[in-house]
Short mmCIF file of C-alpha atoms in Angstrom, two decimals:
data_model
loop_
_atom_site.label_atom_id
_atom_site.label_comp_id
_atom_site.label_asym_id
_atom_site.label_seq_id
_atom_site.Cartn_x
_atom_site.Cartn_y
_atom_site.Cartn_z
CA UNK A 1 -23.52 17.03 9.79
CA UNK A 2 -23.80 13.19 10.65
CA UNK A 3 -23.14 12.72 14.50
CA UNK A 4 -20.28 10.36 15.39
CA UNK A 5 -20.69 7.97 18.10
CA UNK A 6 -17.53 6.64 18.59
CA UNK A 7 -15.37 8.84 21.36
CA UNK A 8 -11.89 6.99 20.39
CA UNK A 9 -9.84 5.99 17.71
CA UNK A 10 -7.21 3.43 18.48
CA UNK A 11 -4.02 3.38 16.40
CA UNK A 12 -0.40 3.05 16.80
CA UNK A 13 1.25 5.92 18.13
CA UNK A 14 4.45 5.73 15.80
CA UNK A 15 2.20 6.49 12.56
CA UNK A 16 1.70 10.07 13.67
CA UNK A 17 5.37 10.84 13.00
CA UNK A 18 6.06 8.16 10.50
CA UNK A 19 7.52 10.44 7.39
CA UNK A 20 6.48 7.71 4.83
CA UNK A 21 2.68 8.62 5.50
CA UNK A 22 0.65 11.58 4.28
CA UNK A 23 -2.09 13.24 6.13
CA UNK A 24 -4.74 11.24 4.49
CA UNK A 25 -3.58 8.17 5.40
CA UNK A 26 -3.73 9.21 8.87
CA UNK A 27 -7.26 9.98 8.54
CA UNK A 28 -7.97 6.49 7.13
CA UNK A 29 -6.23 4.73 9.81
CA UNK A 30 -8.24 6.82 12.27
CA UNK A 31 -11.21 6.04 10.65
CA UNK A 32 -10.53 2.37 10.80
CA UNK A 33 -9.25 2.66 14.21
CA UNK A 34 -12.81 3.95 15.49
CA UNK A 35 -14.25 0.86 14.31
CA UNK A 36 -12.04 -2.06 15.22
CA UNK A 37 -12.66 -4.96 17.63
CA UNK A 38 -10.60 -6.61 20.34
CA UNK A 39 -8.40 -7.93 17.77
CA UNK A 40 -8.08 -4.83 15.89
CA UNK A 41 -10.10 -6.13 12.65
CA UNK A 42 -13.12 -3.97 11.16
CA UNK A 43 -15.31 -4.57 8.24
CA UNK A 44 -15.41 -1.16 6.01
CA UNK A 45 -16.49 -0.36 2.53
CA UNK A 46 -13.99 1.74 0.50
CA UNK A 47 -17.03 3.80 -1.24
CA UNK A 48 -18.39 4.36 2.24
CA UNK A 49 -15.11 5.59 3.78
CA UNK A 50 -14.38 7.81 0.73
CA UNK A 51 -17.88 9.68 1.36
CA UNK A 52 -17.10 9.93 5.08
CA UNK A 53 -13.73 11.80 4.49
CA UNK A 54 -15.23 13.63 1.76
CA UNK A 55 -12.42 12.52 -1.01
CA UNK A 56 -12.29 9.98 -4.05
CA UNK A 57 -12.44 6.07 -3.46
CA UNK A 58 -9.04 6.09 -5.28
CA UNK A 59 -7.53 8.61 -2.69
CA UNK A 60 -8.63 5.86 -0.11
CA UNK A 61 -7.30 3.12 -2.17
CA UNK A 62 -3.66 4.83 -2.29
CA UNK A 63 -3.88 5.88 1.31
CA UNK A 64 -4.62 2.13 2.50
CA UNK A 65 -1.67 0.98 0.22
CA UNK A 66 0.49 2.83 1.91
CA UNK A 67 -0.61 2.01 5.24
CA UNK A 68 -0.07 -1.57 4.13
CA UNK A 69 3.48 -1.20 2.93
CA UNK A 70 4.22 0.40 6.19
CA UNK A 71 2.74 -2.06 8.34
CA UNK A 72 0.09 -0.61 9.83
CA UNK A 73 -2.72 -2.17 8.26
CA UNK A 74 -3.77 -5.72 6.97
CA UNK A 75 -6.54 -6.98 5.12
CA UNK A 76 -8.17 -9.99 4.07
CA UNK A 77 -10.92 -9.97 1.04
CA UNK A 78 -14.36 -11.04 1.33
CA UNK A 79 -16.85 -12.34 -1.33
CA UNK A 80 -20.17 -12.45 -1.97
CA UNK A 81 -21.74 -15.96 -3.11
CA UNK A 82 -22.12 -14.54 -6.59
CA UNK A 83 -18.33 -14.18 -6.68
CA UNK A 84 -18.30 -10.33 -6.51
CA UNK A 85 -16.17 -8.15 -4.38
CA UNK A 86 -17.52 -7.38 -0.74
CA UNK A 87 -16.13 -4.83 1.79
CA UNK A 88 -12.73 -6.00 2.97
CA UNK A 89 -12.15 -6.80 6.47
CA UNK A 90 -9.11 -4.82 7.71
CA UNK A 91 -6.60 -4.74 10.87
CA UNK A 92 -4.92 -2.16 12.67
CA UNK A 93 -1.44 -3.25 13.70
CA UNK A 94 -0.72 -1.31 16.87
CA UNK A 95 3.13 -2.91 16.93
CA UNK A 96 4.01 -3.61 13.54
CA UNK A 97 6.65 -6.16 13.62
CA UNK A 98 8.74 -4.89 10.60
CA UNK A 99 7.49 -1.15 10.51
CA UNK A 100 10.44 1.22 12.09
CA UNK A 101 8.96 4.68 11.74
CA UNK A 102 10.69 7.03 9.98
CA UNK A 103 10.56 10.09 12.38
CA UNK A 104 10.19 13.56 10.64
CA UNK A 105 11.22 15.63 13.87
CA UNK A 106 13.13 18.32 11.71
CA UNK A 107 9.91 19.46 9.31
CA UNK A 108 6.80 17.67 11.24
CA UNK A 109 4.03 16.03 9.76
CA UNK A 110 3.30 17.55 6.28
CA UNK A 111 0.07 19.99 6.41
CA UNK A 112 -0.52 20.61 2.98
CA UNK A 113 -2.56 18.04 1.37
CA UNK A 114 -2.02 14.50 -0.24
CA UNK A 115 -2.29 12.14 -2.98
CA UNK A 116 -5.54 13.43 -4.17
CA UNK A 117 -7.73 16.66 -2.97
CA UNK A 118 -11.16 16.33 -1.72
CA UNK A 119 -13.93 15.80 -4.11
CA UNK A 120 -15.29 18.96 -3.98
CA UNK A 121 -11.86 20.22 -5.36
CA UNK A 122 -11.86 23.46 -2.91
CA UNK A 123 -8.84 22.56 -0.96
CA UNK A 124 -6.13 22.06 -3.19
CA UNK A 125 -3.17 20.06 -2.26
CA UNK A 126 0.23 21.73 -1.55
CA UNK A 127 2.56 18.78 -0.73
CA UNK A 128 5.23 18.64 -3.47
CA UNK A 129 4.65 15.12 -3.79
CA UNK A 130 0.99 15.63 -4.70
CA UNK A 131 0.00 17.57 -7.87
CA UNK A 132 -3.50 17.86 -8.62
CA UNK A 133 -3.50 15.69 -11.87
CA UNK A 134 -7.02 15.80 -12.75
CA UNK A 135 -10.07 18.22 -12.47
CA UNK A 136 -12.67 17.87 -9.75
CA UNK A 137 -15.49 16.96 -12.52
CA UNK A 138 -13.07 14.09 -13.83
CA UNK A 139 -12.54 12.68 -10.37
CA UNK A 140 -16.00 12.57 -10.05
CA UNK A 141 -16.74 10.65 -12.98
CA UNK A 142 -13.56 8.38 -12.43
CA UNK A 143 -14.80 7.61 -8.54
CA UNK A 144 -18.64 6.91 -9.92
CA UNK A 145 -17.28 4.37 -12.41
CA UNK A 146 -15.28 3.00 -9.87
CA UNK A 147 -18.28 2.53 -7.65
CA UNK A 148 -20.12 1.34 -10.21
CA UNK A 149 -17.70 -1.41 -10.74
CA UNK A 150 -17.70 -2.48 -7.24
CA UNK A 151 -21.62 -3.14 -7.63
CA UNK A 152 -21.40 -4.88 -10.92
CA UNK A 153 -21.51 -8.65 -9.30
CA UNK A 154 -24.78 -9.12 -11.33
CA UNK A 155 -23.19 -8.58 -14.77
CA UNK A 156 -22.40 -11.48 -16.80
CA UNK A 157 -19.95 -9.88 -19.18
CA UNK A 158 -16.65 -12.02 -20.10
CA UNK A 159 -14.35 -9.30 -18.20
CA UNK A 160 -16.33 -10.24 -14.81
CA UNK A 161 -16.61 -13.74 -15.48
CA UNK A 162 -13.01 -14.08 -15.92
CA UNK A 163 -12.16 -12.11 -13.02
CA UNK A 164 -14.38 -14.35 -10.82
CA UNK A 165 -12.40 -17.23 -12.53
CA UNK A 166 -9.11 -15.90 -11.88
CA UNK A 167 -10.05 -15.11 -8.20
CA UNK A 168 -11.42 -18.87 -7.51
CA UNK A 169 -8.08 -20.28 -9.13
CA UNK A 170 -5.74 -17.82 -6.90
CA UNK A 171 -7.63 -17.97 -3.63
CA UNK A 172 -7.88 -22.00 -3.53
CA UNK A 173 -4.50 -22.27 -5.62
CA UNK A 174 -6.23 -24.76 -7.90
CA UNK A 175 -3.88 -27.36 -9.14
CA UNK A 176 -2.87 -27.06 -12.66
CA UNK A 177 -4.00 -23.47 -13.27
CA UNK A 178 -0.63 -22.12 -14.22
CA UNK A 179 -0.96 -24.56 -17.20
CA UNK A 180 -4.53 -24.05 -18.07
CA UNK A 181 -5.94 -22.03 -20.80
CA UNK A 182 -7.78 -18.87 -19.21
CA UNK A 183 -9.91 -18.49 -22.25
CA UNK A 184 -10.79 -22.05 -22.10
CA UNK A 185 -11.33 -21.92 -18.55
CA UNK A 186 -13.52 -18.77 -18.64
CA UNK A 187 -15.74 -20.52 -21.59
CA UNK A 188 -16.56 -23.49 -19.35
CA UNK A 189 -17.66 -21.19 -16.55
CA UNK A 190 -19.83 -18.96 -19.13
CA UNK A 191 -21.88 -22.13 -20.19
CA UNK A 192 -23.11 -22.60 -16.77
CA UNK A 193 -26.06 -20.67 -15.46
CA UNK A 194 -25.95 -18.17 -12.48
CA UNK A 195 -26.89 -20.51 -9.79
CA UNK A 196 -24.46 -23.13 -11.18
CA UNK A 197 -21.47 -20.60 -11.26
CA UNK A 198 -22.07 -19.47 -7.77
CA UNK A 199 -22.50 -23.13 -6.62
CA UNK A 200 -19.14 -24.13 -8.41
CA UNK A 201 -17.57 -21.16 -6.51
CA UNK A 202 -18.74 -22.00 -3.14
CA UNK A 203 -18.24 -25.58 -3.30
CA UNK A 204 -14.58 -25.33 -4.98
CA UNK A 205 -12.80 -25.73 -1.87
CA UNK A 206 -14.85 -28.41 -0.67
CA UNK A 207 -14.21 -30.24 -4.06
CA UNK A 208 -10.23 -29.89 -3.37
CA UNK A 209 -10.41 -31.08 -0.05
CA UNK A 210 -12.49 -34.20 -1.15
CA UNK A 211 -10.27 -35.07 -4.23
CA UNK A 212 -6.94 -34.14 -2.91
CA UNK A 213 -4.28 -34.93 -5.84
CA UNK A 214 -7.04 -36.44 -8.11
CA UNK A 215 -8.84 -33.03 -8.43
CA UNK A 216 -9.33 -32.01 -11.95
CA UNK A 217 -8.32 -28.88 -13.82
CA UNK A 218 -10.61 -25.80 -12.92
CA UNK A 219 -12.17 -26.07 -16.64
CA UNK A 220 -12.75 -29.59 -16.63
CA UNK A 221 -14.54 -28.96 -12.92
CA UNK A 222 -16.74 -26.52 -14.62
CA UNK A 223 -17.43 -28.42 -17.96
CA UNK A 224 -18.34 -31.83 -16.31
CA UNK A 225 -20.06 -30.01 -13.04
CA UNK A 226 -18.01 -31.75 -10.37
CA UNK A 227 -19.50 -29.51 -7.87
CA UNK A 228 -23.12 -31.51 -8.39
CA UNK A 229 -21.54 -34.72 -7.92
CA UNK A 230 -20.13 -34.19 -4.19
CA UNK A 231 -21.44 -36.62 -1.67
CA UNK A 232 -24.01 -35.31 0.68
CA UNK A 233 -21.91 -36.30 3.91
CA UNK A 234 -19.02 -34.29 2.23
CA UNK A 235 -21.23 -31.51 1.97
CA UNK A 236 -22.59 -31.61 5.45
CA UNK A 237 -18.96 -31.75 6.99
CA UNK A 238 -17.78 -28.63 4.92
CA UNK A 239 -20.93 -26.90 6.41
CA UNK A 240 -19.85 -27.88 9.93
CA UNK A 241 -15.98 -27.13 9.60
CA UNK A 242 -14.23 -24.22 7.84
CA UNK A 243 -11.98 -26.02 5.29
CA UNK A 244 -9.15 -23.37 5.64
CA UNK A 245 -6.94 -24.06 8.51
CA UNK A 246 -4.65 -21.93 10.13
CA UNK A 247 -1.08 -23.18 10.81
CA UNK A 248 0.59 -22.07 14.13
CA UNK A 249 3.97 -20.36 13.80
CA UNK A 250 6.82 -23.09 13.57
CA UNK A 251 4.68 -25.94 13.75
CA UNK A 252 4.65 -28.86 11.53
CA UNK A 253 1.90 -28.00 8.83
CA UNK A 254 3.59 -24.34 9.11
CA UNK A 255 7.44 -25.62 8.08
CA UNK A 256 5.91 -28.26 5.75
CA UNK A 257 4.39 -25.51 3.76
CA UNK A 258 7.57 -23.61 4.07
CA UNK A 259 9.70 -26.34 2.62
CA UNK A 260 7.23 -26.97 -0.11
CA UNK A 261 7.80 -23.52 -1.10
CA UNK A 262 11.69 -23.55 -0.77
CA UNK A 263 11.53 -26.85 -2.83
CA UNK A 264 10.44 -24.73 -5.84
CA UNK A 265 12.39 -22.30 -7.74
CA UNK A 266 12.93 -18.86 -6.47
CA UNK A 267 11.20 -15.71 -7.64
CA UNK A 268 12.82 -13.31 -10.26
CA UNK A 269 15.55 -10.99 -8.32
CA UNK A 270 15.46 -7.18 -8.69
CA UNK A 271 18.14 -5.91 -10.57
CA UNK A 272 21.62 -5.20 -8.50
CA UNK A 273 22.88 -1.99 -8.18
CA UNK A 274 26.28 -1.26 -10.02
CA UNK A 275 28.48 -2.19 -7.09
CA UNK A 276 26.85 -5.43 -6.30
CA UNK A 277 26.77 -6.28 -10.14
CA UNK A 278 30.40 -5.83 -10.64
CA UNK A 279 30.80 -8.15 -7.35
CA UNK A 280 28.88 -10.75 -8.73
CA UNK A 281 30.43 -10.42 -12.31
CA UNK A 282 34.03 -10.71 -10.76
CA UNK A 283 33.05 -14.21 -8.60
CA UNK A 284 34.47 -15.55 -5.97
CA UNK A 285 33.61 -16.36 -2.51
CA UNK A 286 32.06 -12.80 -1.67
CA UNK A 287 30.11 -12.97 -4.56
CA UNK A 288 28.61 -16.47 -4.04
CA UNK A 289 27.87 -15.47 -0.48
CA UNK A 290 26.41 -12.09 -1.93
CA UNK A 291 24.43 -14.20 -4.45
CA UNK A 292 22.76 -16.47 -1.58
CA UNK A 293 22.15 -13.36 0.48
CA UNK A 294 19.85 -11.74 -2.16
CA UNK A 295 18.08 -14.88 -3.16
CA UNK A 296 17.59 -15.40 0.60
CA UNK A 297 15.80 -11.91 0.85
CA UNK A 298 14.25 -11.57 -2.54
CA UNK A 299 13.80 -15.19 -3.86
CA UNK A 300 10.54 -16.60 -1.85
CA UNK A 301 8.45 -13.62 -1.00
CA UNK A 302 5.83 -16.08 0.45
CA UNK A 303 8.06 -17.69 3.01
CA UNK A 304 9.36 -14.36 4.02
CA UNK A 305 5.82 -13.26 4.59
CA UNK A 306 5.24 -16.28 6.60
CA UNK A 307 8.37 -15.39 8.60
CA UNK A 308 7.32 -11.73 9.18
CA UNK A 309 3.51 -13.02 10.50
CA UNK A 310 5.59 -15.58 12.73
CA UNK A 311 7.33 -12.74 14.41
CA UNK A 312 4.52 -11.34 15.59
CA UNK A 313 2.83 -14.63 16.65
CA UNK A 314 0.41 -14.72 13.84
CA UNK A 315 -0.37 -18.24 12.44
CA UNK A 316 -0.68 -18.74 8.63
CA UNK A 317 -3.76 -19.51 6.29
CA UNK A 318 -3.41 -22.97 4.68
CA UNK A 319 -5.68 -23.63 1.75
CA UNK A 320 -7.51 -26.73 1.44
CA UNK A 321 -5.54 -27.46 -1.61
CA UNK A 322 -2.67 -27.75 0.49
CA UNK A 323 -3.86 -29.49 3.66
CA UNK A 324 -2.06 -32.98 2.20
CA UNK A 325 1.07 -31.41 3.71
CA UNK A 326 -0.31 -32.59 7.23
CA UNK A 327 0.39 -36.01 6.45
CA UNK A 328 3.62 -35.22 4.87
CA UNK A 329 4.66 -33.63 8.20
CA UNK A 330 3.68 -36.47 10.53
CA UNK A 331 6.87 -37.51 11.14
CA UNK A 332 8.48 -34.09 11.69
CA UNK A 333 10.46 -33.82 14.76
CA UNK A 334 11.13 -30.93 17.04
CA UNK A 335 14.54 -28.75 17.15
CA UNK A 336 15.83 -26.72 20.07
CA UNK A 337 17.11 -23.38 18.95
CA UNK A 338 20.96 -23.41 19.44
CA UNK A 339 21.26 -26.86 19.45
CA UNK A 340 23.81 -28.83 17.31
CA UNK A 341 21.00 -29.72 15.02
CA UNK A 342 19.41 -26.34 14.78
CA UNK A 343 22.84 -25.07 13.97
CA UNK A 344 23.05 -27.75 11.04
CA UNK A 345 19.50 -26.53 9.40
CA UNK A 346 20.53 -22.85 9.74
CA UNK A 347 24.03 -23.64 7.81
CA UNK A 348 22.18 -25.97 5.13
CA UNK A 349 19.60 -23.03 4.96
CA UNK A 350 22.59 -20.83 3.94
CA UNK A 351 24.00 -23.09 1.64
CA UNK A 352 21.04 -23.16 -0.55
CA UNK A 353 20.09 -19.57 -0.47
CA UNK A 354 16.83 -20.04 1.76
CA UNK A 355 15.75 -17.78 3.97
CA UNK A 356 16.50 -18.42 7.74
CA UNK A 357 13.73 -18.28 10.34
CA UNK A 358 13.17 -15.36 12.43
CA UNK A 359 14.63 -15.14 16.02
CA UNK A 360 12.28 -16.07 18.87
CA UNK A 361 10.89 -19.60 18.73
CA UNK A 362 12.68 -22.09 21.44
CA UNK A 363 11.18 -25.11 19.57
CA UNK A 364 10.52 -25.62 15.60
CA UNK A 365 9.29 -28.62 13.88
CA UNK A 366 11.76 -30.05 11.07
CA UNK A 367 11.90 -33.05 8.86
CA UNK A 368 13.04 -35.94 10.92
CA UNK A 369 16.84 -36.87 10.43
CA UNK A 370 18.47 -33.43 9.72
CA UNK A 371 19.56 -32.02 6.57
CA UNK A 372 21.23 -35.15 5.71
CA UNK A 373 17.62 -36.91 5.20
CA UNK A 374 15.89 -33.77 3.56
CA UNK A 375 16.42 -35.33 -0.15
CA UNK A 376 13.98 -37.87 0.80
CA UNK A 377 11.11 -35.38 2.16
CA UNK A 378 11.84 -33.36 -0.82
CA UNK A 379 11.40 -35.78 -3.39
CA UNK A 380 8.24 -36.70 -2.10
CA UNK A 381 6.87 -33.01 -1.70
CA UNK A 382 7.95 -32.54 -5.54
CA UNK A 383 6.52 -35.92 -6.49
CA UNK A 384 3.13 -34.94 -5.13
CA UNK A 385 2.87 -31.35 -6.51
CA UNK A 386 3.88 -32.84 -9.92
CA UNK A 387 0.71 -35.36 -9.38
CA UNK A 388 -1.48 -32.67 -8.32
CA UNK A 389 -0.39 -30.52 -11.46
CA UNK A 390 -1.26 -33.00 -13.93
#
């Protein structure tokens, strides 16, 4: 038996009686809580956690998913220079802003097993939501494949190369990626040597920051080896400064990024209930109000994520490709909560079906001139986004 050096595990107390969580979820949460720093962060490998808890890695992944859905855990990805996945950073959230723990005082916390039994298969789960769907041998084989997949960073197979390309495009929000051919872009990436691929990934953010709206598509960036053409002073400056920037909640850059999201089309909405669908079909003032409320609640998930982070006084990480918004927000003005202009902005959001700001801030930076002048700012943002996508 290994000796555990940690004497305490710091976790949110409400998680203990949260009926949404299963016993294994609490084990994973306590394991993370043993290693967190003063800000609640720690770096842990899922493979190592599964070994410490004597369960499969898939079990740990499902537990982390439930903890994140409930608001008790946040994470950020890490990658090696080769583009392979590295152990993630996890943060235990002591006071989840959106987590309303569902107390299960009548039945208590389930004591019979959870989503997947331990690898040895001796303790079969008895919780009604957790049937044993695979045999211990099959689980061992599956978890072994997953562990091998985590370590295949040296693999040059098309599957791995495609994953690296997509990760780079998504992380940096590469301009024009939505209109690019994935197969052609991966082919250009595959044509590079292993060292060139690593360099292309490392310098992607530097390239976007340096070129701004003139940045080429990701495939052309690979094909023409633009990562080799960056000036020395630009590379030196990139080493000295992190190109990603955290926008302070309710500040200029934060609200500029927020408006840039809202100016785009909203995401597909979930299917309404039969009652709401009937109301929308009948039309009228109530139906129009319901339509706007549904769009505000589901249409811009990234904006709602920004709001939830701001509620707990956390900023929002802005990628290099979006830092041009700092210049766009240079003329923003502060608006006091509850003022006449504040009310005008809130009403304008309601009219357009946009989610309104969370409660809390006394001052927020908005485009100058009030809602009446927003059309000019919106046209400028959409024009620059269109140019960047070309």
